[in-house]
């Protein structure tokens, strides 16, 4: 056992506690990682408030990168000293979805969340929130939860690859399949939304309209690639149609997870348009459509898990965009904090402030 500092969620709805935890030795098929940085994602907030359910007590954090400290028996794809990104949703390779190439829907991706991976200083069992427990100075994870970081990417930037960037890039390129010259409306300019905006620009989108409740997000959105910025309101769909020649956007990508935003994204697209929902909402967020409009508009509405991404396939592609200067990960980070800054980062997300907060160790 070795002792490290971590952010522990003792129960759903409880405040995070920054405390010491004891990590076990690196067993067979396991990898110990010293974290360089971890992004604070809205999914972590959803885990803490019960929108998404995982066993507790748990160490949260699922978007991170660091250096391999040690590997257990049978681990051959990484070695001590290697730079790695954490993969919170590893595919098993054996279930139905993996068998048909839909690894992002792997039936066993989150099976590790029920494991006991560490203990508090008083001996209480701890679970890894989304498999990887990145809100800690060090973590011990299954070997398939780490991927080598491609050359030329700083570790602090690489942390964002594990969720925000794979999700945002995949939403554009794998789910919505944005084509050159198409118009795109992006709802929500947080970490994922900023990745979506950059990815839409990389895809060659024409008009890129960013929508957010906070006027302070305009500068961030335009720097990421937005050609237009709108403050969310009851007239948003009408304003987007006006910006797109009266037709509506070809594609809308919703990064908020609220019924009203999903409905507005749908209303903002043209006949035959495509709406991709990335945001994770609660069961109480009910979205309604009538049968006639479904027929008349001929639009497509799709969910999107982890950007419909295969990290092993997509990380090298992202690395090429980063090295070429087309994808700027550092610009997504609006605040660098320590572990004790995570609760305030949660508050900022609730208030709609900033882009990505990054825990730097």
mmCIF file of C-alpha atoms in Angstrom:
data_model
loop_
_atom_site.group_PDB
_atom_site.id
_atom_site.type_symbol
_atom_site.label_atom_id
_atom_site.label_comp_id
_atom_site.label_asym_id
_atom_site.label_seq_id
_atom_site.Cartn_x
_atom_site.Cartn_y
_atom_site.Cartn_z
ATOM 1 C CA UNK A 1 0.000 0.000 0.000
ATOM 2 C CA UNK A 2 1.049 3.587 -0.655
ATOM 3 C CA UNK A 3 -0.710 6.765 0.363
ATOM 4 C CA UNK A 4 -1.758 9.580 -2.027
ATOM 5 C CA UNK A 5 -4.144 12.534 -1.973
ATOM 6 C CA UNK A 6 -7.480 12.211 -3.762
ATOM 7 C CA UNK A 7 -10.955 13.745 -4.110
ATOM 8 C CA UNK A 8 -13.444 11.324 -2.523
ATOM 9 C CA UNK A 9 -17.218 11.310 -2.997
ATOM 10 C CA UNK A 10 -18.508 9.646 0.175
ATOM 11 C CA UNK A 11 -22.170 9.592 -0.905
ATOM 12 C CA UNK A 12 -24.363 10.950 -3.694
ATOM 13 C CA UNK A 13 -24.961 14.636 -3.042
ATOM 14 C CA UNK A 14 -22.167 14.909 -0.488
ATOM 15 C CA UNK A 15 -19.377 17.456 -0.941
ATOM 16 C CA UNK A 16 -16.082 16.107 -2.244
ATOM 17 C CA UNK A 17 -13.495 15.504 0.446
ATOM 18 C CA UNK A 18 -9.807 15.956 -0.335
ATOM 19 C CA UNK A 19 -8.135 13.282 1.748
ATOM 20 C CA UNK A 20 -5.493 10.569 1.873
ATOM 21 C CA UNK A 21 -6.224 7.191 0.300
ATOM 22 C CA UNK A 22 -4.208 3.977 0.201
ATOM 23 C CA UNK A 23 -3.473 2.442 -3.198
ATOM 24 C CA UNK A 24 -2.594 -1.259 -3.485
ATOM 25 C CA UNK A 25 0.476 -2.684 -5.189
ATOM 26 C CA UNK A 26 0.287 -2.976 -8.961
ATOM 27 C CA UNK A 27 -1.183 -6.451 -9.527
ATOM 28 C CA UNK A 28 -1.406 -8.588 -12.673
ATOM 29 C CA UNK A 29 -2.994 -6.782 -15.604
ATOM 30 C CA UNK A 30 -2.851 -3.431 -13.794
ATOM 31 C CA UNK A 31 -0.992 -0.170 -14.365
ATOM 32 C CA UNK A 32 -0.038 2.478 -11.830
ATOM 33 C CA UNK A 33 -0.074 6.037 -13.168
ATOM 34 C CA UNK A 34 1.204 9.271 -11.631
ATOM 35 C CA UNK A 35 -1.233 11.937 -12.834
ATOM 36 C CA UNK A 36 0.079 15.061 -14.540
ATOM 37 C CA UNK A 37 -3.359 16.616 -15.050
ATOM 38 C CA UNK A 38 -7.064 15.825 -14.962
ATOM 39 C CA UNK A 39 -9.915 17.722 -16.561
ATOM 40 C CA UNK A 40 -13.050 18.545 -14.561
ATOM 41 C CA UNK A 41 -15.895 17.304 -16.747
ATOM 42 C CA UNK A 42 -19.645 17.826 -16.385
ATOM 43 C CA UNK A 43 -19.979 14.043 -16.102
ATOM 44 C CA UNK A 44 -18.086 14.237 -12.790
ATOM 45 C CA UNK A 45 -20.716 16.689 -11.580
ATOM 46 C CA UNK A 46 -23.433 14.313 -12.828
ATOM 47 C CA UNK A 47 -21.857 11.490 -10.818
ATOM 48 C CA UNK A 48 -21.670 13.590 -7.679
ATOM 49 C CA UNK A 49 -25.321 14.705 -7.822
ATOM 50 C CA UNK A 50 -26.750 11.324 -8.847
ATOM 51 C CA UNK A 51 -27.730 12.084 -12.456
ATOM 52 C CA UNK A 52 -25.396 9.214 -13.348
ATOM 53 C CA UNK A 53 -25.120 6.368 -10.867
ATOM 54 C CA UNK A 54 -21.942 4.570 -9.844
ATOM 55 C CA UNK A 55 -21.045 2.769 -6.596
ATOM 56 C CA UNK A 56 -19.894 5.023 -3.768
ATOM 57 C CA UNK A 57 -17.733 5.906 -1.896
ATOM 58 C CA UNK A 58 -15.678 6.655 -4.991
ATOM 59 C CA UNK A 59 -12.807 8.703 -6.325
ATOM 60 C CA UNK A 60 -14.121 10.705 -9.270
ATOM 61 C CA UNK A 61 -12.285 12.008 -12.324
ATOM 62 C CA UNK A 62 -12.147 10.285 -15.689
ATOM 63 C CA UNK A 63 -10.279 12.674 -18.010
ATOM 64 C CA UNK A 64 -6.581 12.500 -17.281
ATOM 65 C CA UNK A 65 -3.031 11.806 -18.366
ATOM 66 C CA UNK A 66 0.183 10.981 -16.610
ATOM 67 C CA UNK A 67 3.282 8.815 -16.438
ATOM 68 C CA UNK A 68 3.387 5.079 -15.850
ATOM 69 C CA UNK A 69 4.996 4.285 -12.486
ATOM 70 C CA UNK A 70 4.773 0.499 -12.643
ATOM 71 C CA UNK A 71 3.023 -2.301 -14.506
ATOM 72 C CA UNK A 72 1.774 -5.670 -13.367
ATOM 73 C CA UNK A 73 2.370 -9.076 -14.839
ATOM 74 C CA UNK A 74 1.045 -9.473 -18.376
ATOM 75 C CA UNK A 75 1.093 -5.763 -19.295
ATOM 76 C CA UNK A 76 3.155 -5.246 -22.429
ATOM 77 C CA UNK A 77 1.768 -2.231 -24.314
ATOM 78 C CA UNK A 78 3.125 0.330 -21.825
ATOM 79 C CA UNK A 79 6.161 0.440 -19.532
ATOM 80 C CA UNK A 80 7.357 2.566 -16.581
ATOM 81 C CA UNK A 81 8.153 6.079 -17.745
ATOM 82 C CA UNK A 82 5.654 6.050 -20.625
ATOM 83 C CA UNK A 83 3.252 8.956 -21.087
ATOM 84 C CA UNK A 84 -0.334 7.690 -21.127
ATOM 85 C CA UNK A 85 -3.885 9.008 -21.418
ATOM 86 C CA UNK A 86 -6.610 7.404 -19.331
ATOM 87 C CA UNK A 87 -9.482 5.684 -21.140
ATOM 88 C CA UNK A 88 -12.537 5.612 -18.874
ATOM 89 C CA UNK A 89 -14.613 3.430 -21.246
ATOM 90 C CA UNK A 90 -12.384 0.572 -22.422
ATOM 91 C CA UNK A 91 -13.950 -1.913 -24.812
ATOM 92 C CA UNK A 92 -13.983 -5.580 -23.857
ATOM 93 C CA UNK A 93 -13.682 -6.833 -27.424
ATOM 94 C CA UNK A 94 -16.092 -9.688 -26.753
ATOM 95 C CA UNK A 95 -19.634 -8.319 -26.398
ATOM 96 C CA UNK A 96 -22.153 -7.854 -29.216
ATOM 97 C CA UNK A 97 -21.371 -4.177 -29.775
ATOM 98 C CA UNK A 98 -17.620 -4.706 -29.836
ATOM 99 C CA UNK A 99 -18.193 -7.529 -32.300
ATOM 100 C CA UNK A 100 -19.947 -5.222 -34.761
ATOM 101 C CA UNK A 101 -17.424 -2.421 -34.359
ATOM 102 C CA UNK A 102 -19.429 -0.185 -31.994
ATOM 103 C CA UNK A 103 -16.805 -0.169 -29.242
ATOM 104 C CA UNK A 104 -18.188 3.040 -27.719
ATOM 105 C CA UNK A 105 -21.302 1.058 -26.730
ATOM 106 C CA UNK A 106 -19.371 -1.811 -25.131
ATOM 107 C CA UNK A 107 -21.659 -3.619 -22.675
ATOM 108 C CA UNK A 108 -18.789 -4.123 -20.229
ATOM 109 C CA UNK A 109 -17.081 -0.738 -20.478
ATOM 110 C CA UNK A 110 -18.067 0.337 -16.965
ATOM 111 C CA UNK A 111 -17.834 -3.023 -15.235
ATOM 112 C CA UNK A 112 -14.760 -1.885 -13.332
ATOM 113 C CA UNK A 113 -16.674 0.826 -11.454
ATOM 114 C CA UNK A 114 -17.988 -1.815 -9.061
ATOM 115 C CA UNK A 115 -14.503 -2.945 -8.068
ATOM 116 C CA UNK A 116 -12.773 -1.906 -4.870
ATOM 117 C CA UNK A 117 -9.587 -0.274 -6.074
ATOM 118 C CA UNK A 118 -8.328 1.583 -2.986
ATOM 119 C CA UNK A 119 -9.188 2.407 0.638
ATOM 120 C CA UNK A 120 -9.402 5.518 2.746
ATOM 121 C CA UNK A 121 -6.929 5.985 5.555
ATOM 122 C CA UNK A 122 -9.505 4.524 7.982
ATOM 123 C CA UNK A 123 -9.989 1.398 5.834
ATOM 124 C CA UNK A 124 -13.214 2.270 3.968
ATOM 125 C CA UNK A 125 -13.456 0.603 0.546
ATOM 126 C CA UNK A 126 -13.309 2.954 -2.458
ATOM 127 C CA UNK A 127 -14.533 2.486 -6.020
ATOM 128 C CA UNK A 128 -13.041 4.120 -9.138
ATOM 129 C CA UNK A 129 -15.802 6.535 -10.248
ATOM 130 C CA UNK A 130 -15.575 5.916 -13.982
ATOM 131 C CA UNK A 131 -12.937 3.183 -13.921
ATOM 132 C CA UNK A 132 -9.872 5.418 -13.693
ATOM 133 C CA UNK A 133 -10.210 7.656 -10.571
ATOM 134 C CA UNK A 134 -8.247 10.554 -12.063
ATOM 135 C CA UNK A 135 -8.877 13.004 -9.209
ATOM 136 C CA UNK A 136 -5.859 11.669 -7.331
ATOM 137 C CA UNK A 137 -2.104 12.149 -7.363
ATOM 138 C CA UNK A 138 -1.760 8.541 -8.527
ATOM 139 C CA UNK A 139 -4.147 5.795 -9.594
ATOM 140 C CA UNK A 140 -4.052 2.069 -10.345
ATOM 141 C CA UNK A 141 -6.158 0.988 -13.327
ATOM 142 C CA UNK A 142 -6.788 -1.986 -15.598
ATOM 143 C CA UNK A 143 -4.288 -2.183 -18.453
ATOM 144 C CA UNK A 144 -6.959 -1.467 -21.074
ATOM 145 C CA UNK A 145 -7.674 1.863 -19.362
ATOM 146 C CA UNK A 146 -4.381 3.392 -20.531
ATOM 147 C CA UNK A 147 -3.320 4.415 -24.015
ATOM 148 C CA UNK A 148 0.128 5.689 -25.039
ATOM 149 C CA UNK A 149 0.137 9.429 -25.667
ATOM 150 C CA UNK A 150 1.319 10.151 -29.223
ATOM 151 C CA UNK A 151 4.629 11.978 -29.537
ATOM 152 C CA UNK A 152 4.623 15.747 -29.414
ATOM 153 C CA UNK A 153 1.639 16.249 -27.092
ATOM 154 C CA UNK A 154 2.296 17.745 -23.621
ATOM 155 C CA UNK A 155 0.830 15.652 -20.802
ATOM 156 C CA UNK A 156 -1.261 18.505 -19.467
ATOM 157 C CA UNK A 157 -2.877 18.867 -22.898
ATOM 158 C CA UNK A 158 -3.210 15.104 -23.308
ATOM 159 C CA UNK A 159 -5.483 14.974 -20.257
ATOM 160 C CA UNK A 160 -8.271 16.532 -22.341
ATOM 161 C CA UNK A 161 -8.050 13.816 -24.970
ATOM 162 C CA UNK A 162 -9.610 11.254 -22.641
ATOM 163 C CA UNK A 163 -13.109 12.741 -22.734
ATOM 164 C CA UNK A 164 -13.750 16.277 -24.027
ATOM 165 C CA UNK A 165 -11.748 16.053 -27.236
ATOM 166 C CA UNK A 166 -12.611 12.475 -28.206
ATOM 167 C CA UNK A 167 -16.267 13.263 -27.505
ATOM 168 C CA UNK A 168 -16.335 16.596 -29.343
ATOM 169 C CA UNK A 169 -14.303 15.447 -32.329
ATOM 170 C CA UNK A 170 -16.302 12.240 -32.607
ATOM 171 C CA UNK A 171 -19.637 14.063 -32.362
ATOM 172 C CA UNK A 172 -18.670 16.062 -35.443
ATOM 173 C CA UNK A 173 -16.837 13.441 -37.501
ATOM 174 C CA UNK A 174 -18.455 10.134 -36.480
ATOM 175 C CA UNK A 175 -21.994 10.960 -35.347
ATOM 176 C CA UNK A 176 -23.113 14.111 -37.191
ATOM 177 C CA UNK A 177 -20.634 13.486 -40.053
ATOM 178 C CA UNK A 178 -20.296 17.179 -40.824
ATOM 179 C CA UNK A 179 -19.413 17.831 -44.471
ATOM 180 C CA UNK A 180 -17.388 20.685 -45.899
ATOM 181 C CA UNK A 181 -19.448 23.847 -46.314
ATOM 182 C CA UNK A 182 -22.304 22.745 -44.047
ATOM 183 C CA UNK A 183 -23.686 25.029 -41.352
ATOM 184 C CA UNK A 184 -23.388 23.842 -37.745
ATOM 185 C CA UNK A 185 -25.078 25.097 -34.566
ATOM 186 C CA UNK A 186 -23.367 24.157 -31.295
ATOM 187 C CA UNK A 187 -25.354 24.397 -28.059
ATOM 188 C CA UNK A 188 -23.218 24.804 -24.940
ATOM 189 C CA UNK A 189 -19.703 26.241 -24.921
ATOM 190 C CA UNK A 190 -18.091 24.223 -22.134
ATOM 191 C CA UNK A 191 -15.161 21.855 -22.552
ATOM 192 C CA UNK A 192 -16.950 19.518 -24.952
ATOM 193 C CA UNK A 193 -18.611 22.382 -26.822
ATOM 194 C CA UNK A 194 -15.232 24.020 -27.417
ATOM 195 C CA UNK A 195 -13.924 20.731 -28.821
ATOM 196 C CA UNK A 196 -17.001 20.509 -31.065
ATOM 197 C CA UNK A 197 -16.412 24.031 -32.377
ATOM 198 C CA UNK A 198 -12.774 23.309 -33.214
ATOM 199 C CA UNK A 199 -13.733 20.003 -34.819
ATOM 200 C CA UNK A 200 -16.438 21.646 -36.952
ATOM 201 C CA UNK A 201 -13.826 24.108 -38.178
ATOM 202 C CA UNK A 202 -11.456 21.208 -38.978
ATOM 203 C CA UNK A 203 -14.283 19.512 -40.901
ATOM 204 C CA UNK A 204 -14.565 22.600 -43.103
ATOM 205 C CA UNK A 205 -17.978 23.736 -41.877
ATOM 206 C CA UNK A 206 -19.172 27.040 -43.328
ATOM 207 C CA UNK A 207 -21.255 28.972 -40.799
ATOM 208 C CA UNK A 208 -20.614 27.801 -37.224
ATOM 209 C CA UNK A 209 -23.085 29.235 -34.702
ATOM 210 C CA UNK A 210 -22.278 28.894 -30.993
ATOM 211 C CA UNK A 211 -25.121 29.189 -28.463
ATOM 212 C CA UNK A 212 -24.696 29.620 -24.708
ATOM 213 C CA UNK A 213 -26.471 31.239 -21.768
ATOM 214 C CA UNK A 214 -23.366 33.221 -20.840
ATOM 215 C CA UNK A 215 -22.248 36.237 -22.914
ATOM 216 C CA UNK A 216 -18.755 35.777 -21.447
ATOM 217 C CA UNK A 217 -18.370 32.648 -23.598
ATOM 218 C CA UNK A 218 -18.375 34.577 -26.880
ATOM 219 C CA UNK A 219 -14.624 35.204 -26.994
ATOM 220 C CA UNK A 220 -13.893 31.528 -26.235
ATOM 221 C CA UNK A 221 -16.378 30.371 -28.873
ATOM 222 C CA UNK A 222 -15.036 32.614 -31.629
ATOM 223 C CA UNK A 223 -11.441 31.637 -30.840
ATOM 224 C CA UNK A 224 -12.472 27.984 -31.229
ATOM 225 C CA UNK A 225 -14.010 28.562 -34.638
ATOM 226 C CA UNK A 226 -17.497 30.042 -34.209
ATOM 227 C CA UNK A 227 -18.473 32.525 -36.905
ATOM 228 C CA UNK A 228 -21.494 33.672 -34.900
ATOM 229 C CA UNK A 229 -22.486 33.699 -31.241
ATOM 230 C CA UNK A 230 -25.999 33.783 -29.777
ATOM 231 C CA UNK A 231 -27.241 34.122 -26.209
ATOM 232 C CA UNK A 232 -29.699 31.282 -25.605
ATOM 233 C CA UNK A 233 -33.301 32.494 -25.563
ATOM 234 C CA UNK A 234 -36.796 31.568 -26.724
ATOM 235 C CA UNK A 235 -35.937 32.975 -30.159
ATOM 236 C CA UNK A 236 -32.707 31.008 -30.693
ATOM 237 C CA UNK A 237 -34.109 28.679 -33.367
ATOM 238 C CA UNK A 238 -35.528 31.641 -35.284
ATOM 239 C CA UNK A 239 -32.193 33.491 -35.084
ATOM 240 C CA UNK A 240 -30.309 30.459 -36.406
ATOM 241 C CA UNK A 241 -32.712 30.154 -39.325
ATOM 242 C CA UNK A 242 -32.144 33.839 -40.092
ATOM 243 C CA UNK A 243 -28.357 33.272 -40.086
ATOM 244 C CA UNK A 244 -28.715 30.322 -42.459
ATOM 245 C CA UNK A 245 -30.773 31.866 -45.248
ATOM 246 C CA UNK A 246 -34.108 31.026 -43.628
ATOM 247 C CA UNK A 247 -33.484 27.274 -43.861
ATOM 248 C CA UNK A 248 -31.965 26.312 -40.529
ATOM 249 C CA UNK A 249 -28.611 24.705 -39.798
ATOM 250 C CA UNK A 250 -27.567 21.525 -41.569
ATOM 251 C CA UNK A 251 -26.349 20.149 -38.245
ATOM 252 C CA UNK A 252 -27.039 20.949 -34.578
ATOM 253 C CA UNK A 253 -24.908 19.473 -31.796
ATOM 254 C CA UNK A 254 -26.314 19.712 -28.274
ATOM 255 C CA UNK A 255 -23.730 19.634 -25.458
ATOM 256 C CA UNK A 256 -25.949 20.540 -22.495
ATOM 257 C CA UNK A 257 -28.313 17.643 -21.793
ATOM 258 C CA UNK A 258 -31.489 19.628 -21.119
ATOM 259 C CA UNK A 259 -34.858 18.954 -22.717
ATOM 260 C CA UNK A 260 -35.381 22.565 -23.772
ATOM 261 C CA UNK A 261 -31.949 22.730 -25.392
ATOM 262 C CA UNK A 262 -32.413 19.442 -27.248
ATOM 263 C CA UNK A 263 -35.772 20.642 -28.533
ATOM 264 C CA UNK A 264 -34.289 23.998 -29.608
ATOM 265 C CA UNK A 265 -31.406 22.241 -31.375
ATOM 266 C CA UNK A 266 -33.937 20.142 -33.288
ATOM 267 C CA UNK A 267 -35.995 23.232 -34.169
ATOM 268 C CA UNK A 268 -32.850 25.007 -35.373
ATOM 269 C CA UNK A 269 -32.090 22.541 -38.145
ATOM 270 C CA UNK A 270 -33.394 22.624 -41.703
ATOM 271 C CA UNK A 271 -35.714 20.051 -43.231
ATOM 272 C CA UNK A 272 -33.570 16.939 -43.521
ATOM 273 C CA UNK A 273 -31.128 18.332 -40.952
ATOM 274 C CA UNK A 274 -29.263 16.331 -38.311
ATOM 275 C CA UNK A 275 -29.261 16.821 -34.546
ATOM 276 C CA UNK A 276 -26.695 15.011 -32.378
ATOM 277 C CA UNK A 277 -27.191 14.978 -28.598
ATOM 278 C CA UNK A 278 -23.947 14.801 -26.633
ATOM 279 C CA UNK A 279 -25.118 16.286 -23.315
ATOM 280 C CA UNK A 280 -26.106 13.914 -20.511
ATOM 281 C CA UNK A 281 -29.460 14.802 -18.987
ATOM 282 C CA UNK A 282 -31.503 13.336 -16.156
ATOM 283 C CA UNK A 283 -34.512 11.039 -16.488
ATOM 284 C CA UNK A 284 -36.759 13.979 -15.685
ATOM 285 C CA UNK A 285 -35.713 15.769 -18.888
ATOM 286 C CA UNK A 286 -38.509 14.688 -21.241
ATOM 287 C CA UNK A 287 -38.377 15.797 -24.892
ATOM 288 C CA UNK A 288 -41.572 15.621 -26.967
ATOM 289 C CA UNK A 289 -42.275 15.634 -30.711
ATOM 290 C CA UNK A 290 -45.520 15.197 -32.588
ATOM 291 C CA UNK A 291 -45.922 12.583 -35.308
ATOM 292 C CA UNK A 292 -46.696 15.090 -38.056
ATOM 293 C CA UNK A 293 -43.495 17.112 -37.573
ATOM 294 C CA UNK A 294 -41.415 13.925 -37.535
ATOM 295 C CA UNK A 295 -42.776 13.175 -41.020
ATOM 296 C CA UNK A 296 -42.786 16.712 -42.370
ATOM 297 C CA UNK A 297 -39.286 17.833 -41.395
ATOM 298 C CA UNK A 298 -37.501 14.565 -42.164
ATOM 299 C CA UNK A 299 -34.865 15.433 -39.575
ATOM 300 C CA UNK A 300 -32.565 12.968 -37.822
ATOM 301 C CA UNK A 301 -32.081 12.937 -34.034
ATOM 302 C CA UNK A 302 -29.257 10.800 -32.644
ATOM 303 C CA UNK A 303 -27.629 10.173 -29.313
ATOM 304 C CA UNK A 304 -23.847 10.144 -29.091
ATOM 305 C CA UNK A 305 -21.809 8.178 -26.542
ATOM 306 C CA UNK A 306 -18.147 9.166 -26.105
ATOM 307 C CA UNK A 307 -18.275 10.737 -29.563
ATOM 308 C CA UNK A 308 -18.901 7.305 -31.122
ATOM 309 C CA UNK A 309 -15.125 7.085 -30.852
ATOM 310 C CA UNK A 310 -12.600 4.283 -30.823
ATOM 311 C CA UNK A 311 -9.722 5.831 -28.829
ATOM 312 C CA UNK A 312 -7.099 3.482 -30.292
ATOM 313 C CA UNK A 313 -8.145 4.564 -33.790
ATOM 314 C CA UNK A 314 -8.827 8.232 -33.099
ATOM 315 C CA UNK A 315 -5.928 9.326 -30.861
ATOM 316 C CA UNK A 316 -3.363 9.173 -33.709
ATOM 317 C CA UNK A 317 -5.738 11.223 -35.894
ATOM 318 C CA UNK A 318 -6.142 13.833 -33.171
ATOM 319 C CA UNK A 319 -2.372 13.920 -32.679
ATOM 320 C CA UNK A 320 -1.884 14.830 -36.338
ATOM 321 C CA UNK A 321 -4.334 17.716 -36.000
ATOM 322 C CA UNK A 322 -2.593 18.899 -32.818
ATOM 323 C CA UNK A 323 0.890 18.772 -34.327
ATOM 324 C CA UNK A 324 -0.350 20.627 -37.426
ATOM 325 C CA UNK A 325 -1.838 23.392 -35.248
ATOM 326 C CA UNK A 326 -5.415 22.716 -36.315
ATOM 327 C CA UNK A 327 -6.486 21.558 -32.836
ATOM 328 C CA UNK A 328 -5.477 23.706 -29.864
ATOM 329 C CA UNK A 329 -6.087 21.878 -26.595
ATOM 330 C CA UNK A 330 -4.556 24.559 -24.379
ATOM 331 C CA UNK A 331 -7.114 27.151 -25.497
ATOM 332 C CA UNK A 332 -9.922 25.014 -24.030
ATOM 333 C CA UNK A 333 -8.525 25.402 -20.501
ATOM 334 C CA UNK A 334 -9.793 28.504 -18.733
ATOM 335 C CA UNK A 335 -8.608 27.639 -15.229
ATOM 336 C CA UNK A 336 -5.800 25.564 -13.708
ATOM 337 C CA UNK A 337 -6.464 24.345 -10.182
ATOM 338 C CA UNK A 338 -5.360 21.882 -7.512
ATOM 339 C CA UNK A 339 -7.485 19.057 -6.112
ATOM 340 C CA UNK A 340 -9.025 21.431 -3.599
ATOM 341 C CA UNK A 341 -10.334 23.594 -6.435
ATOM 342 C CA UNK A 342 -12.666 20.917 -7.838
ATOM 343 C CA UNK A 343 -15.761 21.901 -5.768
ATOM 344 C CA UNK A 344 -15.479 25.496 -7.014
ATOM 345 C CA UNK A 345 -15.069 24.167 -10.575
ATOM 346 C CA UNK A 346 -18.347 22.260 -10.102
ATOM 347 C CA UNK A 347 -20.005 25.497 -8.981
ATOM 348 C CA UNK A 348 -18.697 27.293 -12.072
ATOM 349 C CA UNK A 349 -20.133 24.583 -14.321
ATOM 350 C CA UNK A 350 -23.521 24.918 -12.656
ATOM 351 C CA UNK A 351 -23.330 28.681 -13.181
ATOM 352 C CA UNK A 352 -22.278 28.251 -16.827
ATOM 353 C CA UNK A 353 -18.875 29.887 -16.343
ATOM 354 C CA UNK A 354 -15.650 29.132 -18.177
ATOM 355 C CA UNK A 355 -14.460 26.327 -20.427
ATOM 356 C CA UNK A 356 -12.440 23.431 -19.020
ATOM 357 C CA UNK A 357 -10.971 23.559 -15.507
ATOM 358 C CA UNK A 358 -7.800 21.477 -15.333
ATOM 359 C CA UNK A 359 -6.384 19.930 -12.170
ATOM 360 C CA UNK A 360 -2.600 20.139 -12.444
ATOM 361 C CA UNK A 361 -0.534 17.968 -10.109
#
